[in-house]
Coordinates of C-alpha atoms in Angstrom, one line a residue:
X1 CA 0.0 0.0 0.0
X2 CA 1.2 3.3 -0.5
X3 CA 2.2 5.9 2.7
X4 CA -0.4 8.0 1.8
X5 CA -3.4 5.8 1.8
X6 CA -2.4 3.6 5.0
X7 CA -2.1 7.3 6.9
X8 CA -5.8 7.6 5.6
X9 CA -6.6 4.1 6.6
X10 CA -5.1 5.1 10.2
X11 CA -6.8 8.5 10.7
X12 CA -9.9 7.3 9.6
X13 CA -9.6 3.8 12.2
X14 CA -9.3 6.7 15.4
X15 CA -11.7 9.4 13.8
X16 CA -14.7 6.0 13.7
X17 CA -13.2 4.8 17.2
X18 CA -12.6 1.3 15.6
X19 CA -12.8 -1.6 17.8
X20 CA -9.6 -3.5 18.2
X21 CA -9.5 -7.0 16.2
X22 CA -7.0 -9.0 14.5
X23 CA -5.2 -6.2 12.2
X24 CA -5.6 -3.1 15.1
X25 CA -4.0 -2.8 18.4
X26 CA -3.9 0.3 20.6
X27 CA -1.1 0.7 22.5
X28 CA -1.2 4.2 25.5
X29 CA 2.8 4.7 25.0
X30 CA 6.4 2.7 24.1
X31 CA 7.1 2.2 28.2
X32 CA 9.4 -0.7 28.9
X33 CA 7.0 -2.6 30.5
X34 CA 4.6 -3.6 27.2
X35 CA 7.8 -3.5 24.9
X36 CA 7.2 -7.6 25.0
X37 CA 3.7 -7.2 24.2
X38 CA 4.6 -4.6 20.8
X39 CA 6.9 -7.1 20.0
X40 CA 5.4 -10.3 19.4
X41 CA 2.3 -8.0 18.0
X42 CA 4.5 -7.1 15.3
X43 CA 5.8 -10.3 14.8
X44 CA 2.0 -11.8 14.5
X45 CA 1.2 -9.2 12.1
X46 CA 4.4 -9.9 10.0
X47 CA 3.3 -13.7 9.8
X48 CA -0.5 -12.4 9.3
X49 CA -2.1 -15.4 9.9
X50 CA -5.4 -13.9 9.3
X51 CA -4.5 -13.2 5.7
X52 CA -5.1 -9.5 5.7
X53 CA -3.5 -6.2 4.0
X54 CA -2.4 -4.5 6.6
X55 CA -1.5 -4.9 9.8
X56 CA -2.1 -1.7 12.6
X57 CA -0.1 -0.8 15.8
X58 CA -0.7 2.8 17.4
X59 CA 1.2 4.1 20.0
X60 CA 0.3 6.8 21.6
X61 CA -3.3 5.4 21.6
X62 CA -5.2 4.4 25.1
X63 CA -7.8 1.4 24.8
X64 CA -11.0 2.0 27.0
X65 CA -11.5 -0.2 29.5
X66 CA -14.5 0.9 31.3
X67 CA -15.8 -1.8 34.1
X68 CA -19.2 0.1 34.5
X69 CA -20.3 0.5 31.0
X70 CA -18.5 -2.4 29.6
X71 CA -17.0 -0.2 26.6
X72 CA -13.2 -2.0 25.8
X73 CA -11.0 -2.0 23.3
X74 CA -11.9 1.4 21.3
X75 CA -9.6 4.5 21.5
X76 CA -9.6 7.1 24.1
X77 CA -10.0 10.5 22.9
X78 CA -9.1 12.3 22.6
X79 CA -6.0 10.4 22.8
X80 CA -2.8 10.7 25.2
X81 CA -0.4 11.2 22.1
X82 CA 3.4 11.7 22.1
X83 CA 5.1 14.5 23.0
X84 CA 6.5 16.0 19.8
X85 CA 9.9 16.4 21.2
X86 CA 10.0 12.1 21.6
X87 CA 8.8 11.5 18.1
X88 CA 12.2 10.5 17.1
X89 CA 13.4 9.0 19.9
X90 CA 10.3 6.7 20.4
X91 CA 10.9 6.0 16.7
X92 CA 14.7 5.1 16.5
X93 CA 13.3 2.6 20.5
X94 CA 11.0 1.0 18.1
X95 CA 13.3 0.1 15.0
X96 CA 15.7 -1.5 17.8
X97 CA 13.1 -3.1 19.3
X98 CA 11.8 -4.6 15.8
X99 CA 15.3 -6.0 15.2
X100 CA 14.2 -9.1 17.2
X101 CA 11.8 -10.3 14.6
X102 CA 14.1 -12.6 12.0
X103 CA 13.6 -12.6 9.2
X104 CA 13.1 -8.3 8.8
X105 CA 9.5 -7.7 8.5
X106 CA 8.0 -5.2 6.4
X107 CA 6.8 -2.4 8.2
X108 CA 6.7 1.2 8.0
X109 CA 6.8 4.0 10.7
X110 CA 4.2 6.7 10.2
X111 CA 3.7 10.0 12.6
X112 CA 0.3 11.6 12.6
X113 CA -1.7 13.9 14.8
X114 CA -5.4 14.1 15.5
X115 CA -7.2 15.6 18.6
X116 CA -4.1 18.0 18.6
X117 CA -1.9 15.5 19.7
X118 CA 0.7 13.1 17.6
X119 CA 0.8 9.2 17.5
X120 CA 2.6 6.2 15.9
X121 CA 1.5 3.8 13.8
X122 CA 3.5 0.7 12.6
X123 CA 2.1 -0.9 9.8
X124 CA 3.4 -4.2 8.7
X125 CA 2.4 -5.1 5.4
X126 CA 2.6 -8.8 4.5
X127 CA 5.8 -10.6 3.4
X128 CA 7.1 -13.8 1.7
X129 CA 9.9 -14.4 3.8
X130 CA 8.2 -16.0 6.5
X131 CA 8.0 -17.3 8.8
X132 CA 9.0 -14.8 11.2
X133 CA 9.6 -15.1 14.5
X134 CA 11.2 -13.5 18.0
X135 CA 14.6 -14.1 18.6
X136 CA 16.0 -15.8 21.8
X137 CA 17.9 -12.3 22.3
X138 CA 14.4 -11.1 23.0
X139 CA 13.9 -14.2 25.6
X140 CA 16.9 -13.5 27.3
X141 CA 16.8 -9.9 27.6
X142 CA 15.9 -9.4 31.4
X143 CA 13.3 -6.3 30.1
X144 CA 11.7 -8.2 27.5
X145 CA 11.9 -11.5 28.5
X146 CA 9.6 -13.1 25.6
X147 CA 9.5 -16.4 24.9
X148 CA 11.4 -16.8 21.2
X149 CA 8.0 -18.0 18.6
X150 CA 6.2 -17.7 15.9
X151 CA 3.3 -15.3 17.2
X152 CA -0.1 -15.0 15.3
X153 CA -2.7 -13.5 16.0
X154 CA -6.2 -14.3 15.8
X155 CA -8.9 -11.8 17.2
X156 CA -7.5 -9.3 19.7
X157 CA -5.6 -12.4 20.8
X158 CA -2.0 -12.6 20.1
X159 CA -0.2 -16.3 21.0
X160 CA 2.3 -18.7 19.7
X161 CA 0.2 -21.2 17.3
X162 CA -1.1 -24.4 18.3
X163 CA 0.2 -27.6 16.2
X164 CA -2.3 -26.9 13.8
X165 CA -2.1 -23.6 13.1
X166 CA 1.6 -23.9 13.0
X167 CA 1.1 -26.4 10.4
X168 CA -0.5 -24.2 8.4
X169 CA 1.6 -21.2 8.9
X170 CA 4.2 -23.3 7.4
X171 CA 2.1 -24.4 4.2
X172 CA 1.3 -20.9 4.1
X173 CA 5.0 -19.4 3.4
X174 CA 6.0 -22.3 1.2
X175 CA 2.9 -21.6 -1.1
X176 CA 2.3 -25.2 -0.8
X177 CA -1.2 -26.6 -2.3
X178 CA -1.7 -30.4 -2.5
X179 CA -4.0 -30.2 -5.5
X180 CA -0.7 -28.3 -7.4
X181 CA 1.7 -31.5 -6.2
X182 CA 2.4 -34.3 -8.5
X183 CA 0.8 -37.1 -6.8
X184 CA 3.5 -40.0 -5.9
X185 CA 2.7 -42.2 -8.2
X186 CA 0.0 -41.5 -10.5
X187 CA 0.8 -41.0 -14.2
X188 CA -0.9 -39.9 -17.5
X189 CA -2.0 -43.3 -17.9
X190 CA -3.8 -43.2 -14.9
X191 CA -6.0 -40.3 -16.2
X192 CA -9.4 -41.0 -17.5
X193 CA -9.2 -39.8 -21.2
X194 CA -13.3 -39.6 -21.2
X195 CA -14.2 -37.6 -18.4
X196 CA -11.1 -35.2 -19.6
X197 CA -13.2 -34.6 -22.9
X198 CA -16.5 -34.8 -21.3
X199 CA -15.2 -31.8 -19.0
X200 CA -14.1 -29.9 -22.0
X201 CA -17.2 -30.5 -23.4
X202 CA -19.4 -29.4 -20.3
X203 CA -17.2 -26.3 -19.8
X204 CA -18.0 -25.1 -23.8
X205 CA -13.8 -25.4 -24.9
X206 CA -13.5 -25.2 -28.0
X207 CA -13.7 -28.2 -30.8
X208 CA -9.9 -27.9 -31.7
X209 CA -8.9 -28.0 -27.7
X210 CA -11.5 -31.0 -27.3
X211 CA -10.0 -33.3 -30.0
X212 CA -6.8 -33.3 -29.2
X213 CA -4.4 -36.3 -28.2
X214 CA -4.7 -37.3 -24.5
X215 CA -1.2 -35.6 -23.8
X216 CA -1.7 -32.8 -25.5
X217 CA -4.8 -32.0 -23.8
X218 CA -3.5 -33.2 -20.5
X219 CA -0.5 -30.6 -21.4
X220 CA -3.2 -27.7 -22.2
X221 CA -4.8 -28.4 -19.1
X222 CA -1.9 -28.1 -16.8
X223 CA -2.6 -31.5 -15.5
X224 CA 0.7 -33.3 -15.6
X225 CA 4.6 -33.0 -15.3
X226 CA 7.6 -34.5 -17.0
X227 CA 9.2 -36.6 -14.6
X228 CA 13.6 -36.5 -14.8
X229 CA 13.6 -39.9 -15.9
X230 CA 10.8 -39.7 -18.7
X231 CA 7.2 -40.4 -18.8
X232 CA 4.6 -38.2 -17.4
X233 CA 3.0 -37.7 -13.6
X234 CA -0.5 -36.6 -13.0
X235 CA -0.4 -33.2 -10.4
X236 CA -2.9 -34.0 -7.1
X237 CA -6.2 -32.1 -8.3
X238 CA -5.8 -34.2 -12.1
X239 CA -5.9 -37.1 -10.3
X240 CA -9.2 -35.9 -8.3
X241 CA -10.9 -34.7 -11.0
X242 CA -9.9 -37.6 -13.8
X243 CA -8.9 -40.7 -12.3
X244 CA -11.4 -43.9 -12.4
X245 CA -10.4 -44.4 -8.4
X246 CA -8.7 -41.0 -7.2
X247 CA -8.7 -43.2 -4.0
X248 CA -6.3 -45.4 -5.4
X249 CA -3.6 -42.9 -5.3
X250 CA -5.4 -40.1 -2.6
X251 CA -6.3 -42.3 0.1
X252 CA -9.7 -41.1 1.8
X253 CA -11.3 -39.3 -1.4
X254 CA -14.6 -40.1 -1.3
X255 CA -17.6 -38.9 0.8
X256 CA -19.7 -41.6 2.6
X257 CA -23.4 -40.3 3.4
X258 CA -24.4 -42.2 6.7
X259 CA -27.6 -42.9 7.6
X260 CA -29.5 -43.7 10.6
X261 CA -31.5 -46.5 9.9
X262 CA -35.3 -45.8 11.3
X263 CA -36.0 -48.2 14.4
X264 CA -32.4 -49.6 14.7
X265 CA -29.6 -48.7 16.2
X266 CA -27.6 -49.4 12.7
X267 CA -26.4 -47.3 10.5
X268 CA -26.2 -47.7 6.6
X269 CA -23.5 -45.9 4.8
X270 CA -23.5 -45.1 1.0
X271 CA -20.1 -44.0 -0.7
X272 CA -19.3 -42.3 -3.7
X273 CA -15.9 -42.3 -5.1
X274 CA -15.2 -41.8 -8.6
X275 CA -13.7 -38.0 -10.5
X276 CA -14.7 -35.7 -7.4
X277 CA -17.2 -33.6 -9.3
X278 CA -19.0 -36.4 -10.2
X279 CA -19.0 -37.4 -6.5
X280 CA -20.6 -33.9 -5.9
X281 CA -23.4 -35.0 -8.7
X282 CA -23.9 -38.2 -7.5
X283 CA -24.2 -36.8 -3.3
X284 CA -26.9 -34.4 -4.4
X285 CA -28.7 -37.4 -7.0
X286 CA -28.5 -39.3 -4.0
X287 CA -30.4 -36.9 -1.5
X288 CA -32.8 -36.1 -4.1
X289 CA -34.3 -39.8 -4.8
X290 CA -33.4 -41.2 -0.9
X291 CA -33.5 -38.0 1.9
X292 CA -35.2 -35.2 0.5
X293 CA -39.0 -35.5 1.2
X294 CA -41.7 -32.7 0.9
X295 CA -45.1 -32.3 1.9
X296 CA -48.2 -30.0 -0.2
X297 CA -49.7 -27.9 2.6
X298 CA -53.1 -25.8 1.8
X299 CA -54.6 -23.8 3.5
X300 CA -58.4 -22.0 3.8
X301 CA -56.5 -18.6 3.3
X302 CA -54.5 -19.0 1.0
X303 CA -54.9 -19.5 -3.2
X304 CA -53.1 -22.5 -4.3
X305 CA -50.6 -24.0 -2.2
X306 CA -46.7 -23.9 -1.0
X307 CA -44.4 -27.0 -0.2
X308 CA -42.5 -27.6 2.6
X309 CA -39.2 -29.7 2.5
X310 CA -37.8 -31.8 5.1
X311 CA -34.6 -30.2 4.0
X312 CA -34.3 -27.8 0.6
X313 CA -32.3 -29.7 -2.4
X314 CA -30.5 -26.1 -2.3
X315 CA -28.9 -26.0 1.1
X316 CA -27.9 -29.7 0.5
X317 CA -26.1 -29.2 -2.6
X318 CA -24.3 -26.1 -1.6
X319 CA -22.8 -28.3 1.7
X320 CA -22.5 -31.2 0.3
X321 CA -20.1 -29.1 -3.0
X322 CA -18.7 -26.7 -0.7
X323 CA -17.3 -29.8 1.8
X324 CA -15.6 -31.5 -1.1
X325 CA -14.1 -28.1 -2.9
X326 CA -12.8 -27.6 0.1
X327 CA -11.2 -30.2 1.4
X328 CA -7.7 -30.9 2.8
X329 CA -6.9 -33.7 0.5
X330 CA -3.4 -34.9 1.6
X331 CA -5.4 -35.7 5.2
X332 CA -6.8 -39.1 5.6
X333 CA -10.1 -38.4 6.8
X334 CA -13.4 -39.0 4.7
X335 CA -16.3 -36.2 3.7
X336 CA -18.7 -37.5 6.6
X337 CA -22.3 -36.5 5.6
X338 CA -24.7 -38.1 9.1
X339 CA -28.4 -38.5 8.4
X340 CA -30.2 -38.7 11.6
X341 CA -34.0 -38.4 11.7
X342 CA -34.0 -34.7 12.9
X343 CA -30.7 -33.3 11.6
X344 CA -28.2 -33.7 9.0
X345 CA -24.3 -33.0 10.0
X346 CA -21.5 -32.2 7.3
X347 CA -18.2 -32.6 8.5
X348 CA -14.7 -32.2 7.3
X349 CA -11.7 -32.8 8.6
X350 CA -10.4 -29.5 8.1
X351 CA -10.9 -26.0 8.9
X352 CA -11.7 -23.0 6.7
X353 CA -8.7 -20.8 5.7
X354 CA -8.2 -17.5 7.2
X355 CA -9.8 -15.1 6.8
X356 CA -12.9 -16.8 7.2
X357 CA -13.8 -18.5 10.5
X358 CA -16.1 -20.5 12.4
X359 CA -17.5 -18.2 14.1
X360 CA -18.4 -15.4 11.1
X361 CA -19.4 -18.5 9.2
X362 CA -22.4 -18.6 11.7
X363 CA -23.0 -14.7 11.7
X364 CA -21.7 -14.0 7.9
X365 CA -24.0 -14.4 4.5
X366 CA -20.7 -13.9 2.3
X367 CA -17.3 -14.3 1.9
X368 CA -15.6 -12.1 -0.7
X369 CA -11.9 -12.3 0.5
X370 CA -10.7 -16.0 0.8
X371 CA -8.2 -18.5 0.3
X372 CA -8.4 -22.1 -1.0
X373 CA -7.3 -25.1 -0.2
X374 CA -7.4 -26.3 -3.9
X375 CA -7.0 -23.4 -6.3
X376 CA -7.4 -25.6 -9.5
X377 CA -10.1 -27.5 -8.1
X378 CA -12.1 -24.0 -7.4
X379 CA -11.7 -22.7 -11.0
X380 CA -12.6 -26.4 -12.4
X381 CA -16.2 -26.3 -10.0
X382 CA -16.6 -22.8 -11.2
X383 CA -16.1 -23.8 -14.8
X384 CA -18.9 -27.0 -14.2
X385 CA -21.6 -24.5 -13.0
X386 CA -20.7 -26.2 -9.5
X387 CA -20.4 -23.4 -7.6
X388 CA -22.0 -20.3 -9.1
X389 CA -19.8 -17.5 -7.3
X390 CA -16.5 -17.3 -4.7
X391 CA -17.3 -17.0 -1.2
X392 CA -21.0 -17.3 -2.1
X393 CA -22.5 -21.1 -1.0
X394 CA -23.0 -20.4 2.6
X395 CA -25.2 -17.5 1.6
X396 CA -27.5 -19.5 -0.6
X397 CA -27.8 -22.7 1.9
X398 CA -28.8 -20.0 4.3
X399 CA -31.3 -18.5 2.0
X400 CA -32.6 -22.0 1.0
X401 CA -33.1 -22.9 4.9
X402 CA -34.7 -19.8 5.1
X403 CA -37.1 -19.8 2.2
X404 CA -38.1 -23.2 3.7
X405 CA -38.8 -22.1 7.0
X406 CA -36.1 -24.3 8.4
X407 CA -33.9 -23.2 11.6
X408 CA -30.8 -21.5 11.2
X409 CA -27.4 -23.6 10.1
X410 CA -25.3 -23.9 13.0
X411 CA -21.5 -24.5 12.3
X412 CA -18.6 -25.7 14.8
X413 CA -16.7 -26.4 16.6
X414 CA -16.7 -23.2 18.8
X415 CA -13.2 -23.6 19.9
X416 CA -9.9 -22.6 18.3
X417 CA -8.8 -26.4 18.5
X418 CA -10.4 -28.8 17.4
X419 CA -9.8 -29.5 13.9
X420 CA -12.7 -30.4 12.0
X421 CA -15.5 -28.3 10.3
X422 CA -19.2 -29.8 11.2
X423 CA -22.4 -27.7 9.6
X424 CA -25.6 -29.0 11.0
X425 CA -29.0 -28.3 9.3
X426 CA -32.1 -28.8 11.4
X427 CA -35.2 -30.5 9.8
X428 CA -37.8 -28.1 8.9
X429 CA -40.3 -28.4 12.2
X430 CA -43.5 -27.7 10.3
X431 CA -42.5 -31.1 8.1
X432 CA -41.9 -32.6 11.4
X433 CA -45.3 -32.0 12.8
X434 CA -47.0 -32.9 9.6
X435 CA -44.9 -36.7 9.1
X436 CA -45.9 -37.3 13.1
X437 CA -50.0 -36.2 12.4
X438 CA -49.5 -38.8 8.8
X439 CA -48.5 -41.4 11.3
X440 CA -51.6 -41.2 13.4
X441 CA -50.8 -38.8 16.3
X442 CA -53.1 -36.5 17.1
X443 CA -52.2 -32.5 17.7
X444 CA -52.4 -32.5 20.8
X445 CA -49.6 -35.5 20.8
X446 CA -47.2 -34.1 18.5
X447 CA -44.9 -32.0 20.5
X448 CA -44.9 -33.7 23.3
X449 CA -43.9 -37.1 21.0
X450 CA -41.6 -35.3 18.7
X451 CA -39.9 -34.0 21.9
X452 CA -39.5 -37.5 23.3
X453 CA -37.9 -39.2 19.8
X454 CA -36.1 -35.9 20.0
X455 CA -34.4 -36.7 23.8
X456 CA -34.4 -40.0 22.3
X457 CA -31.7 -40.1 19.7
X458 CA -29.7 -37.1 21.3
X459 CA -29.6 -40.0 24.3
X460 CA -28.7 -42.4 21.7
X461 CA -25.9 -41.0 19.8
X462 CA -24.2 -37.2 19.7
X463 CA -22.9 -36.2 16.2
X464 CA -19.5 -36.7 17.7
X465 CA -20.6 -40.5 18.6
X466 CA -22.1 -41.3 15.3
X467 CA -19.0 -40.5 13.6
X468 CA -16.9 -42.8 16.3
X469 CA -19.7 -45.3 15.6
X470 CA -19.4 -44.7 11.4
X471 CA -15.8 -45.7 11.6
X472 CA -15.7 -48.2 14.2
X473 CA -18.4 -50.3 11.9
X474 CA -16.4 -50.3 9.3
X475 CA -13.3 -51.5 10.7
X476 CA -15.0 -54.1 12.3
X477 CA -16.2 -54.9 8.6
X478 CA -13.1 -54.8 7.6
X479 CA -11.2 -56.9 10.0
X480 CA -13.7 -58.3 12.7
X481 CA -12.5 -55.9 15.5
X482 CA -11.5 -52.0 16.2
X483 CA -9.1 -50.6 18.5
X484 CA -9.2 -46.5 19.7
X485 CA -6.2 -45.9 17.3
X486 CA -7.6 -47.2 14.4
X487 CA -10.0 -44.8 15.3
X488 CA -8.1 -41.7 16.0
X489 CA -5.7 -41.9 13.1
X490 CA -8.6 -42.0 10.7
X491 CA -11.6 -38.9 12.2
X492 CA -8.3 -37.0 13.8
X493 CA -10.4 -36.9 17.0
X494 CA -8.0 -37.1 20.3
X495 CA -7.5 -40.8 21.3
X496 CA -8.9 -40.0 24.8
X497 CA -11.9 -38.5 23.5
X498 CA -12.7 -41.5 21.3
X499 CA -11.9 -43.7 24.2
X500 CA -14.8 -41.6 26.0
X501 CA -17.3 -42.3 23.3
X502 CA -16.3 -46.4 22.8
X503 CA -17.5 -46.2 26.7
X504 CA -20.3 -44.6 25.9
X505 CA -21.1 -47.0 23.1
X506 CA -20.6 -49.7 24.9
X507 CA -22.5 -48.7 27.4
X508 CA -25.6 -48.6 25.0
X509 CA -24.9 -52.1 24.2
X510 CA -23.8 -50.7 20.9
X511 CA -20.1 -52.4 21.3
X512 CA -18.3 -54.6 23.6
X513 CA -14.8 -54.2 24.7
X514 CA -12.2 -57.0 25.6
X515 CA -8.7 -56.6 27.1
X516 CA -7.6 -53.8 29.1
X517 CA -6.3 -50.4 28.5
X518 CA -4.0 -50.0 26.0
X519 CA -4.6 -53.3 24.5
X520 CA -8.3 -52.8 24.2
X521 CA -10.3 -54.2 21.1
X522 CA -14.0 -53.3 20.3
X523 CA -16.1 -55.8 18.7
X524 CA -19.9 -55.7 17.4
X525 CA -22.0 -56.5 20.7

């Protein structure tokens, strides 16, 4: 950005008293005391976790903290400011303070005045170079005393990274996508010449493009690379989009819709594998012929009539595309779509990229600014009329649950932790009330029954448990027994915690256990 504008940028953040988040800090002065906290601030912005602009440091700015109206994190004003006369020594403080973030970030220093006093900012703009982090100078320096680290910051919350985020922090700098890799062992041969010209062909390229040999039109495409000793490899998002099996060579690419079957305790689980958009037609085929139910309702005050859906085909698809375009495909976890009676669960074992979270995913419509996972993938879906805009299908599965009459989407987890992303869409309760009156309840009976089947399965499995449950059955399938690894390795959820559900499973008579502790087994009961 140029000087100019990110002095505007700055003026205009005080002037609308802008509440401190992940890009803004206020800061009351450049005492020794909060020299650590500036420090591993700047270094947070520098690694700009959050993927944004700019990052914002004032000094010479006090943050309200008022206990009796609750009013935090806004500026004070007017503000304390800097005396003019320490401009330059405050400045020259700062640049030796900086020193401890390796590699240099890129910041700049820029003076300013408003309410008749002057202030600091230091903007750090992104960089390439990163990682950065604090030095162990700055840890052993008796003033400072901060821990040496790869700050980020998320919120107003600046903190070394857990394992996950430092993962990705890491991907980040090298610019690494999966999709762009060349997978380990597949080659052209491995790619489907068929549904390479029957993409061309639903993507309107031209005749010339779409008649050409297999390699040149896997060369046009970008799809492969000439390995050093001859022949050609398929990149990662080739082999999701053309292979026969891309399981055969990504392990885990498929999505497996699992359903509760009505008056069991089973489950019944349909995969689709295949070229991963076709997975994303067949998913939505699938809950069009087998989940997606709808009932006429008319009424003495109204012309005609309206429909209500169990759950619309439009929030469905939306999930159901935006879980495999975005998923972490070098991870060896399954798309997980859970069909209980009153609630369907999407989960992935992955969570969005910064800048979009969790949390605005429950309070946003739209995400213009956003990174993917799988940049080829993206333009591919785009291309297939898959997705119809960037940063757009939350918005319409909101609108379709909403035009329906259906409770609000509620995404999770909550926590900054857990690594999974889970969307769960709520049946629509006027279908409910309708499908219990069809099976011969009376009015009166309805709530108080739906209520009761409600308690019912939330007593019988949490959407936690039913994905435990998913892949213990099929180990068990597989090889007559399970064991709490097995589990862990493949959903990514904490051994203890999955050692808490198996208990819980078993305890509904679900599973039985045999041996002890570590050497524990779980078998069908």
């Amino acid at each position: 950005m140029r000087l100019e504008d990110i002095q505007r940028m700055a003026h205009d953040i005080l002037d609308k008293c802008a509440v401190e988040n992940d890009y803004i800090e206020y800061k009351k002065s450049f005492a020794k005391p909060i020299r650590a906290k500036i420090l591993k601030t700047i270094c947070a912005y520098a690694n700009n976790y959050m993927n944004r602009e700019i990052g914002l440091l004032f000094i010479g700015v006090e943050e309200v903290d008022d206990k009796e109206t609750g009013k935090k994190a806004i500026p004070v004003r007017p503000i304390s400011g800097i005396k003019e006369s320490l401009i330059e020594t405050t400045e020259n403080e700062i640049k030796q303070l900086l020193s401890n973030v390796h590699p240099k970030p890129n910041y700049h220093l820029i003076t300013d005045e408003i309410d008749g006093q002057s202030y600091i900012v230091i903007a750090v703009e992104p960089g390439a170079d990163g990682p950065y982090e604090t030095s162990d100078k700055a840890e052993k320096d008796k003033e400072l005393a901060l821990k040496a680290g790869r700050y980020i910051r998320v919120k107003r919350d600046t903190r070394l990274p857990n394992k996950r985020e430092e993962f990705e922090l890491l991907k980040k700098f090298a610019d690494f996508h999966f999709s762009s890799e060349l997978n380990a062992t597949a080659t052209l041969d491995n790619l489907n010449y068929e549904y390479m010209k029957e993409y061309l062909i639903a993507t309107n390229a031209k005749p010339d493009v779409r008649a050409l040999s297999k390699l040149d039109m896997a060369r046009s495409m970008g799809l492969i690379g000439e390995s050093e000793y001859g022949g050609y490899r398929a990149k990662n998002f080739a082999v999701l989009m053309f292979a026969d099996k891309p399981q055969d060579f990504i392990p885990y690419a498929r999505v497996e819709v699992i359903r509760e079957a009505v008056g069991t305790d089973k489950m019944v689980s349909q995969v689709f594998d295949g070229p991963i958009w076709i997975q994303a037609k067949r998913v939505i085929d699938y809950f069009e012929e087998t989940i997606m139910s709808a009932y006429t309702v008319r009424e003495p005050s109204m012309t005609g009539h309206r429909m209500v859906y169990n759950w619309p085909r439009d929030m469905f698809a939306e999930l159901a595309t935006n879980c495999i375009l975005h998923k972490e495909y070098d991870r060896k976890q399954y798309i997980g779509i859970y069909v209980y009676a009153d609630h369907i669960s999407f989960v992935n074992h992955n969570r969005p990229l910064p800048p979009v979270t969790i949390e605005e995913m429950n309070s946003e419509d739209e995400f213009r600014e956003r990174n993917y996972l799988n940049p080829e993938i993206k333009e591919m879906f785009f291309a297939l009329d898959l997705i119809e805009s960037y940063g757009s299908g939350i918005r319409r599965a909101k609108n379709a649950m909403k035009a329906n009459g259906s409770p609000d989407l509620v995404f999770e987890p909550t926590n900054d932790t857990d690594d999974y992303t889970m969307v769960t869409a709520y049946i629509n309760e006027e279908f409910k009330k309708i499908q219990q009156e069809e099976l011969g309840l009376g009015s009166e009976k309805v709530s108080d029954t739906t209520s009761k089947m409600s308690d019912k399965m939330s007593d019988k499995m949490s959407d936690k448990q039913l994905l435990v449950y998913g892949c213990a059955e099929r180990f068990i399938g597989l090889k007559g027994y399970v064991t709490t690894k097995d589990i862990s390795e493949e959903t990514g959820i904490p051994a203890s915690t999955v050692r808490r559900h198996m208990a819980s499973l078993c305890e509904k008579k679900l599973l039985v256990s045999e041996g002890e502790k570590k050497k524990t087994v779980y078998r069908k009961a």
